[in-house]
mmCIF file of C-alpha atoms in Angstrom:
data_model
loop_
_atom_site.group_PDB
_atom_site.id
_atom_site.type_symbol
_atom_site.label_atom_id
_atom_site.label_comp_id
_atom_site.label_asym_id
_atom_site.label_seq_id
_atom_site.Cartn_x
_atom_site.Cartn_y
_atom_site.Cartn_z
ATOM 1 C CA MET M 1 183.076 356.433 118.795
ATOM 2 C CA VAL M 2 184.195 356.104 122.319
ATOM 3 C CA ALA M 3 180.940 356.979 123.564
ATOM 4 C CA SER M 4 179.174 354.526 121.363
ATOM 5 C CA MET M 5 181.859 351.598 122.731
ATOM 6 C CA GLY M 6 180.680 352.710 126.474
ATOM 7 C CA VAL M 7 176.819 352.112 125.162
ATOM 8 C CA VAL M 8 178.006 348.454 124.025
ATOM 9 C CA ARG M 9 179.709 347.720 126.903
ATOM 10 C CA ALA M 10 176.527 348.772 129.107
ATOM 11 C CA MET M 11 174.476 346.975 126.983
ATOM 12 C CA LYS M 12 176.402 343.803 127.471
ATOM 13 C CA ARG M 13 176.406 344.315 131.105
ATOM 14 C CA GLY M 14 172.737 344.888 131.123
ATOM 15 C CA SER M 15 171.952 341.760 129.105
ATOM 16 C CA LYS M 16 174.212 339.900 131.631
ATOM 17 C CA PHE M 17 171.779 340.991 134.429
ATOM 18 C CA VAL M 18 168.508 340.201 132.608
ATOM 19 C CA LEU M 19 170.072 336.751 131.987
ATOM 20 C CA LEU M 20 171.063 335.896 135.251
ATOM 21 C CA GLY M 21 167.736 337.457 136.393
ATOM 22 C CA ALA M 22 165.763 335.191 134.219
ATOM 23 C CA GLY M 23 167.962 332.305 135.245
ATOM 24 C CA PHE M 24 167.265 333.081 139.033
ATOM 25 C CA THR M 25 163.586 333.177 138.066
ATOM 26 C CA ILE M 26 163.566 329.917 136.501
ATOM 27 C CA PHE M 27 165.231 328.306 139.460
ATOM 28 C CA VAL M 28 162.889 329.601 141.716
ATOM 29 C CA ILE M 29 159.838 328.665 139.771
ATOM 30 C CA LEU M 30 161.488 325.063 139.481
ATOM 31 C CA ALA M 31 162.186 324.908 143.329
ATOM 32 C CA LEU M 32 158.614 326.320 144.103
ATOM 33 C CA PHE M 33 156.662 323.764 142.155
ATOM 34 C CA GLY M 34 159.337 321.058 141.351
ATOM 35 C CA GLY M 35 160.202 320.576 145.180
ATOM 36 C CA PRO M 36 157.032 319.873 146.517
ATOM 37 C CA TRP M 37 156.262 317.446 143.475
ATOM 38 C CA LEU M 38 159.399 315.408 144.149
ATOM 39 C CA ALA M 39 158.752 315.166 147.850
ATOM 40 C CA LEU M 40 155.276 313.815 147.207
ATOM 41 C CA TRP M 41 156.824 311.443 144.697
ATOM 42 C CA HIS M 42 159.302 310.254 147.188
ATOM 43 C CA ALA M 43 156.766 310.137 150.151
ATOM 44 C CA SER M 44 154.272 307.874 148.356
ATOM 45 C CA LYS M 45 156.964 305.714 146.715
ATOM 46 C CA PRO M 46 156.473 302.187 148.284
ATOM 47 C CA SER M 47 159.198 300.393 150.227
ATOM 48 C CA PRO M 48 160.282 296.916 148.597
ATOM 49 C CA ALA M 49 159.264 295.212 152.098
ATOM 50 C CA SER M 50 155.658 296.613 151.188
ATOM 51 C CA LEU M 51 155.509 293.944 147.943
ATOM 52 C CA PRO M 52 154.063 290.653 148.651
ATOM 53 C CA PRO M 53 156.660 287.670 148.761
ATOM 54 C CA LEU M 54 154.767 286.574 145.716
ATOM 55 C CA ALA M 55 155.569 289.811 143.762
ATOM 56 C CA GLU M 56 158.893 290.385 144.891
ATOM 57 C CA GLY M 57 162.064 290.489 142.753
ATOM 58 C CA LEU M 58 160.436 290.329 139.430
ATOM 59 C CA PRO M 59 162.419 291.746 136.181
ATOM 60 C CA PRO M 60 162.300 295.580 135.650
ATOM 61 C CA SER M 61 160.352 295.458 132.351
ATOM 62 C CA PHE M 62 156.641 294.819 132.203
ATOM 63 C CA GLN M 63 156.657 292.043 129.745
ATOM 64 C CA GLU M 64 159.498 290.219 131.599
ATOM 65 C CA ALA M 65 158.015 290.645 134.994
ATOM 66 C CA ASP M 66 154.589 289.574 134.078
ATOM 67 C CA GLN M 67 156.054 286.385 132.451
ATOM 68 C CA ALA M 68 158.026 285.645 135.555
ATOM 69 C CA PHE M 69 154.809 286.480 137.599
ATOM 70 C CA SER M 70 152.903 283.930 135.754
ATOM 71 C CA ALA M 71 155.554 281.305 135.920
ATOM 72 C CA ARG M 72 156.281 281.804 139.751
ATOM 73 C CA ILE M 73 152.228 281.288 140.500
ATOM 74 C CA LEU M 74 151.503 278.335 137.941
ATOM 75 C CA SER M 75 154.681 276.699 139.530
ATOM 76 C CA LYS M 76 153.348 277.253 143.074
ATOM 77 C CA PHE M 77 149.763 276.560 142.526
ATOM 78 C CA PRO M 78 149.565 274.045 139.771
ATOM 79 C CA VAL M 79 146.418 272.589 138.417
ATOM 80 C CA GLY M 80 145.182 270.074 140.488
ATOM 81 C CA SER M 81 146.556 271.693 143.934
ATOM 82 C CA PRO M 82 144.211 272.706 146.768
ATOM 83 C CA GLU M 83 142.174 275.944 146.183
ATOM 84 C CA ALA M 84 142.583 276.386 150.169
ATOM 85 C CA ASN M 85 146.244 276.815 150.020
ATOM 86 C CA LEU M 86 146.129 279.416 147.203
ATOM 87 C CA ILE M 87 143.305 281.506 148.918
ATOM 88 C CA GLN M 88 145.312 281.221 152.277
ATOM 89 C CA THR M 89 148.590 282.457 150.690
ATOM 90 C CA LEU M 90 146.917 285.229 148.875
ATOM 91 C CA LYS M 91 145.138 286.545 151.841
ATOM 92 C CA ALA M 92 148.056 286.532 154.112
ATOM 93 C CA GLN M 93 149.993 288.458 151.488
ATOM 94 C CA GLY M 94 147.446 291.213 151.135
ATOM 95 C CA PHE M 95 145.984 290.431 147.843
ATOM 96 C CA GLN M 96 142.273 291.301 147.822
ATOM 97 C CA ARG M 97 139.787 288.688 146.428
ATOM 98 C CA ARG M 98 137.396 289.711 143.919
ATOM 99 C CA ASP M 99 135.402 286.613 142.451
ATOM 100 C CA ASN M 100 133.142 286.867 139.275
ATOM 101 C CA GLY M 101 130.800 284.014 139.006
ATOM 102 C CA LYS M 102 132.789 280.487 138.980
ATOM 103 C CA VAL M 103 136.075 282.524 138.101
ATOM 104 C CA ARG M 104 137.338 283.509 141.312
ATOM 105 C CA GLY M 105 140.377 286.291 141.544
ATOM 106 C CA SER M 106 142.435 288.057 143.793
ATOM 107 C CA SER M 107 144.583 291.201 142.914
ATOM 108 C CA PHE M 108 147.433 293.071 144.811
ATOM 109 C CA LEU M 109 147.505 296.834 143.783
ATOM 110 C CA GLN M 110 150.204 299.149 144.441
ATOM 111 C CA GLN M 111 150.045 302.980 143.725
ATOM 112 C CA ALA M 112 153.296 304.508 143.144
ATOM 113 C CA LEU M 113 153.497 307.670 141.702
ATOM 114 C CA PRO M 114 153.535 308.018 138.543
ATOM 115 C CA CYS M 115 152.578 304.093 138.052
ATOM 116 C CA LYS M 116 149.781 301.979 139.433
ATOM 117 C CA LEU M 117 151.157 298.306 139.813
ATOM 118 C CA MET M 118 148.765 295.578 139.658
ATOM 119 C CA TRP M 119 149.141 291.487 140.216
ATOM 120 C CA ASP M 120 145.874 289.707 139.358
ATOM 121 C CA ILE M 121 145.384 285.783 139.911
ATOM 122 C CA ASP M 122 142.256 284.124 138.299
ATOM 123 C CA TRP M 123 141.163 280.588 138.941
ATOM 124 C CA SER M 124 138.882 277.927 138.580
ATOM 125 C CA ALA M 125 138.301 274.952 141.152
ATOM 126 C CA ASN M 126 135.878 271.984 141.084
ATOM 127 C CA GLU M 127 133.806 270.791 143.804
ATOM 128 C CA GLY M 128 136.644 268.962 145.635
ATOM 129 C CA GLY M 129 138.477 272.183 146.122
ATOM 130 C CA GLU M 130 141.180 271.536 143.427
ATOM 131 C CA ILE M 131 142.597 274.226 141.071
ATOM 132 C CA THR M 132 141.165 273.486 137.376
ATOM 133 C CA HIS M 133 142.583 276.507 135.723
ATOM 134 C CA ILE M 134 144.762 279.497 136.940
ATOM 135 C CA GLU M 135 146.380 282.436 135.154
ATOM 136 C CA ALA M 136 148.504 285.146 136.712
ATOM 137 C CA ARG M 137 149.129 288.735 135.381
ATOM 138 C CA TYR M 138 151.370 291.624 136.464
ATOM 139 C CA HIS M 139 150.831 294.890 134.696
ATOM 140 C CA GLY M 140 150.939 298.524 135.413
ATOM 141 C CA VAL M 141 149.564 302.111 134.169
ATOM 142 C CA CYS M 142 151.993 304.942 134.068
ATOM 143 C CA LEU M 143 151.612 308.653 133.773
#
């Protein structure tokens, strides 16, 4: 009986060491693989200062931010306003021009792991250089 109690104690002690070793191994694996991933994510995370003024201060949810961005663009560049002002502002703020036939457009893209964020503005203008139609969208794709 005494011998069997000693064996039980030894088994408990041994299983503690096995659990401790397994825990340490998991910690090392997480540190080796998780650490570099976390550093990469932090390094690639854009600073708020890198956003164009037209895109700053939007709500956190995509749906609310899309509505706020659209309202912001439509109020700043309403139908009938000069297209030249819109083009100049978008270019100065880092939007990239992408025209498709009569529909003109500009986009701002921000790669921020784990998301790719996009601000798009499409418009049409008449021969007099006035905006005849404008729409704006904010959206993102996240891993």
